[in-house]
Amino acid sequence: MMMNSTAGIQPQTICIQTPKANLASTLCIPDAAHAMVIFAHQSGAGRLDAPNQAIAEMLQEEGFATLQMDLLTEEEQRLDVLGKLSHDISLLAGRLDCAADWVSQNIDTAALPIGYFGTGTGAAAAAVASLQKPDTLRAIVSLGGRMDLAEGILSEIKPPILFIAQSGSSERLNAQRRLARRALTEKKFMVLEGGQPLNELEQCGQISETAAAWFRQHLSGRMRYSPPARAGSHIESCCFGRMRVDGKDYARDLIVLSERQVVFWWRKDNH
């Protein structure tokens, strides 16, 4: 049994099943939990790293259930010397979406509103995965997020997103601000002073307090069913490379559902 310094919480080691990988994960549910935060860690900074655990425990103290998962298996990390898998945002987003499905189907967590906390490439995966569940996912926190890897879909994100950038060169910060401006949803951009964001406990405290405030603001209330806004989508025309649905033209692949269109989609794992 894993130990957790947060009183009264017994961490559970679970397995998130995806089509071609079983991902080790740690679930913590405090008494009277009011929301769920799913962590998507940057490759190389897994769920067992001390700073990541510290942030999760601080959120648990604020009443948030947490699910920390490794987006790649140990074998995949060992073989991924060129970083191909760790930068495959579609793959990582699909696996994160599987975790959200698990939370929504588990009897102990199904009623909890969901937020994503992503770091590095995990933050880019969280941004992309949010498109798959616009009515379920309530908020995103991006810590040092590689949003350049999800730049093409930032304007389509629906949940409110908090961008936390580490202090650095003005050129780097300006680039991150530029990416944040591409998001059209409710957003906030803040700079974490003090260099690398996860080196000191004090910095972990600052991160967790800021994230907790954002999640409290946007993860209030239990999940509610929202009926479709219209009876169904109407495909007006379709030819090679172009489709018109409900008066809007699309020039890339999409999934047409009865109540909406998914305009950025991916495999949940390799073909």
Short mmCIF file of C-alpha atoms in Angstrom, two decimals, residues 70-194:
data_model
loop_
_atom_site.label_atom_id
_atom_site.label_comp_id
_atom_site.label_asym_id
_atom_site.label_seq_id
_atom_site.Cartn_x
_atom_site.Cartn_y
_atom_site.Cartn_z
CA ASP A 70 1.75 7.82 -16.48
CA LEU A 71 0.80 8.47 -20.11
CA LEU A 72 3.46 6.01 -21.30
CA THR A 73 4.28 2.57 -19.94
CA GLU A 74 7.71 1.92 -18.46
CA GLU A 75 8.64 -0.08 -21.56
CA GLU A 76 7.51 2.72 -23.87
CA GLN A 77 9.53 5.27 -21.91
CA ARG A 78 12.58 3.03 -22.06
CA LEU A 79 12.34 2.60 -25.82
CA ASP A 80 11.37 6.19 -26.61
CA VAL A 81 14.93 7.49 -26.91
CA LEU A 82 14.03 9.93 -29.70
CA GLY A 83 10.94 11.27 -27.93
CA LYS A 84 8.55 10.21 -30.68
CA LEU A 85 5.93 8.77 -28.32
CA SER A 86 6.32 11.43 -25.65
CA HIS A 87 5.57 14.10 -28.27
CA ASP A 88 2.73 12.21 -29.97
CA ILE A 89 0.02 14.51 -28.63
CA SER A 90 -2.80 12.60 -30.32
CA LEU A 91 -1.67 9.38 -28.63
CA LEU A 92 -1.32 11.05 -25.21
CA ALA A 93 -4.66 12.83 -25.55
CA GLY A 94 -6.40 9.58 -26.39
CA ARG A 95 -4.97 7.94 -23.29
CA LEU A 96 -5.98 10.90 -21.13
CA ASP A 97 -9.48 10.59 -22.56
CA CYS A 98 -9.53 6.95 -21.45
CA ALA A 99 -8.76 8.13 -17.91
CA ALA A 100 -11.66 10.58 -18.03
CA ASP A 101 -13.92 7.75 -19.21
CA TRP A 102 -12.77 5.63 -16.27
CA VAL A 103 -13.57 8.44 -13.83
CA SER A 104 -17.01 8.96 -15.37
CA GLN A 105 -17.84 5.24 -15.14
CA ASN A 106 -16.43 4.47 -11.68
CA ILE A 107 -19.11 4.43 -8.98
CA ASP A 108 -16.95 6.38 -6.51
CA THR A 109 -16.06 9.19 -8.91
CA ALA A 110 -18.81 9.35 -11.54
CA ALA A 111 -20.58 12.33 -9.94
CA LEU A 112 -17.43 14.45 -9.59
CA PRO A 113 -16.81 17.34 -12.02
CA ILE A 114 -13.51 16.81 -13.85
CA GLY A 115 -10.55 19.11 -14.42
CA TYR A 116 -7.19 18.46 -16.09
CA PHE A 117 -3.83 19.48 -14.63
CA GLY A 118 -1.16 19.14 -17.33
CA THR A 119 2.56 19.80 -17.41
CA GLY A 120 4.77 20.06 -20.50
CA THR A 121 3.57 17.76 -23.26
CA GLY A 122 0.87 16.55 -20.86
CA ALA A 123 -0.69 20.02 -20.92
CA ALA A 124 -0.85 19.93 -24.72
CA ALA A 125 -2.50 16.51 -24.47
CA ALA A 126 -5.01 17.93 -21.96
CA ALA A 127 -5.88 20.75 -24.35
CA VAL A 128 -6.50 18.34 -27.22
CA ALA A 129 -8.37 15.83 -25.02
CA SER A 130 -10.69 18.59 -23.82
CA LEU A 131 -12.22 18.73 -27.32
CA GLN A 132 -13.47 15.19 -26.87
CA LYS A 133 -15.55 16.05 -23.76
CA PRO A 134 -16.70 19.68 -23.99
CA ASP A 135 -19.72 18.99 -21.77
CA THR A 136 -17.85 16.97 -19.13
CA LEU A 137 -14.50 18.66 -18.63
CA ARG A 138 -14.90 21.84 -16.59
CA ALA A 139 -11.41 23.41 -16.34
CA ILE A 140 -7.74 23.03 -17.32
CA VAL A 141 -4.53 24.10 -15.59
CA SER A 142 -1.42 24.16 -17.80
CA LEU A 143 1.93 24.27 -15.97
CA GLY A 144 4.82 25.00 -18.31
CA GLY A 145 2.65 23.56 -21.06
CA ARG A 146 4.02 22.80 -24.53
CA MET A 147 1.04 24.51 -26.13
CA ASP A 148 3.03 24.96 -29.32
CA LEU A 149 2.28 21.26 -29.88
CA ALA A 150 -1.46 21.99 -29.75
CA GLU A 151 -1.44 25.43 -31.36
CA GLY A 152 -3.84 24.49 -34.13
CA ILE A 153 -6.73 23.71 -31.76
CA LEU A 154 -6.27 26.32 -29.01
CA SER A 155 -9.07 28.48 -30.40
CA GLU A 156 -11.46 25.51 -30.13
CA ILE A 157 -10.94 24.81 -26.42
CA LYS A 158 -14.14 25.29 -24.41
CA PRO A 159 -13.20 24.80 -20.71
CA PRO A 160 -11.62 27.75 -18.88
CA ILE A 161 -7.83 27.40 -18.88
CA LEU A 162 -5.17 28.72 -16.53
CA PHE A 163 -1.72 29.10 -18.08
CA ILE A 164 1.13 28.98 -15.54
CA ALA A 165 4.46 29.85 -17.15
CA GLN A 166 7.86 29.62 -15.51
CA SER A 167 9.98 32.73 -15.45
CA GLY A 168 12.55 32.91 -18.21
CA SER A 169 13.64 34.99 -21.15
CA SER A 170 11.28 37.67 -22.40
CA GLU A 171 11.28 35.96 -25.81
CA ARG A 172 10.10 32.67 -24.28
CA LEU A 173 7.41 34.36 -22.18
CA ASN A 174 6.16 36.39 -25.12
CA ALA A 175 5.85 33.20 -27.16
CA GLN A 176 3.80 31.59 -24.38
CA ARG A 177 1.60 34.67 -24.08
CA ARG A 178 1.03 34.60 -27.81
CA LEU A 179 -0.11 30.99 -27.60
CA ALA A 180 -2.38 31.76 -24.65
CA ARG A 181 -4.05 34.54 -26.63
CA ARG A 182 -5.09 32.00 -29.24
CA ALA A 183 -7.44 30.43 -26.71
CA LEU A 184 -10.83 32.12 -27.02
CA THR A 185 -12.33 30.61 -23.88
CA GLU A 186 -12.07 32.15 -20.40
CA LYS A 187 -8.39 32.17 -19.54
CA LYS A 188 -5.72 33.55 -17.23
CA PHE A 189 -1.96 33.82 -17.74
CA MET A 190 0.44 34.01 -14.81
CA VAL A 191 4.21 33.76 -14.46
CA LEU A 192 5.74 31.64 -11.70
CA GLU A 193 8.80 33.42 -10.36
CA GLY A 194 11.87 31.59 -9.18
#
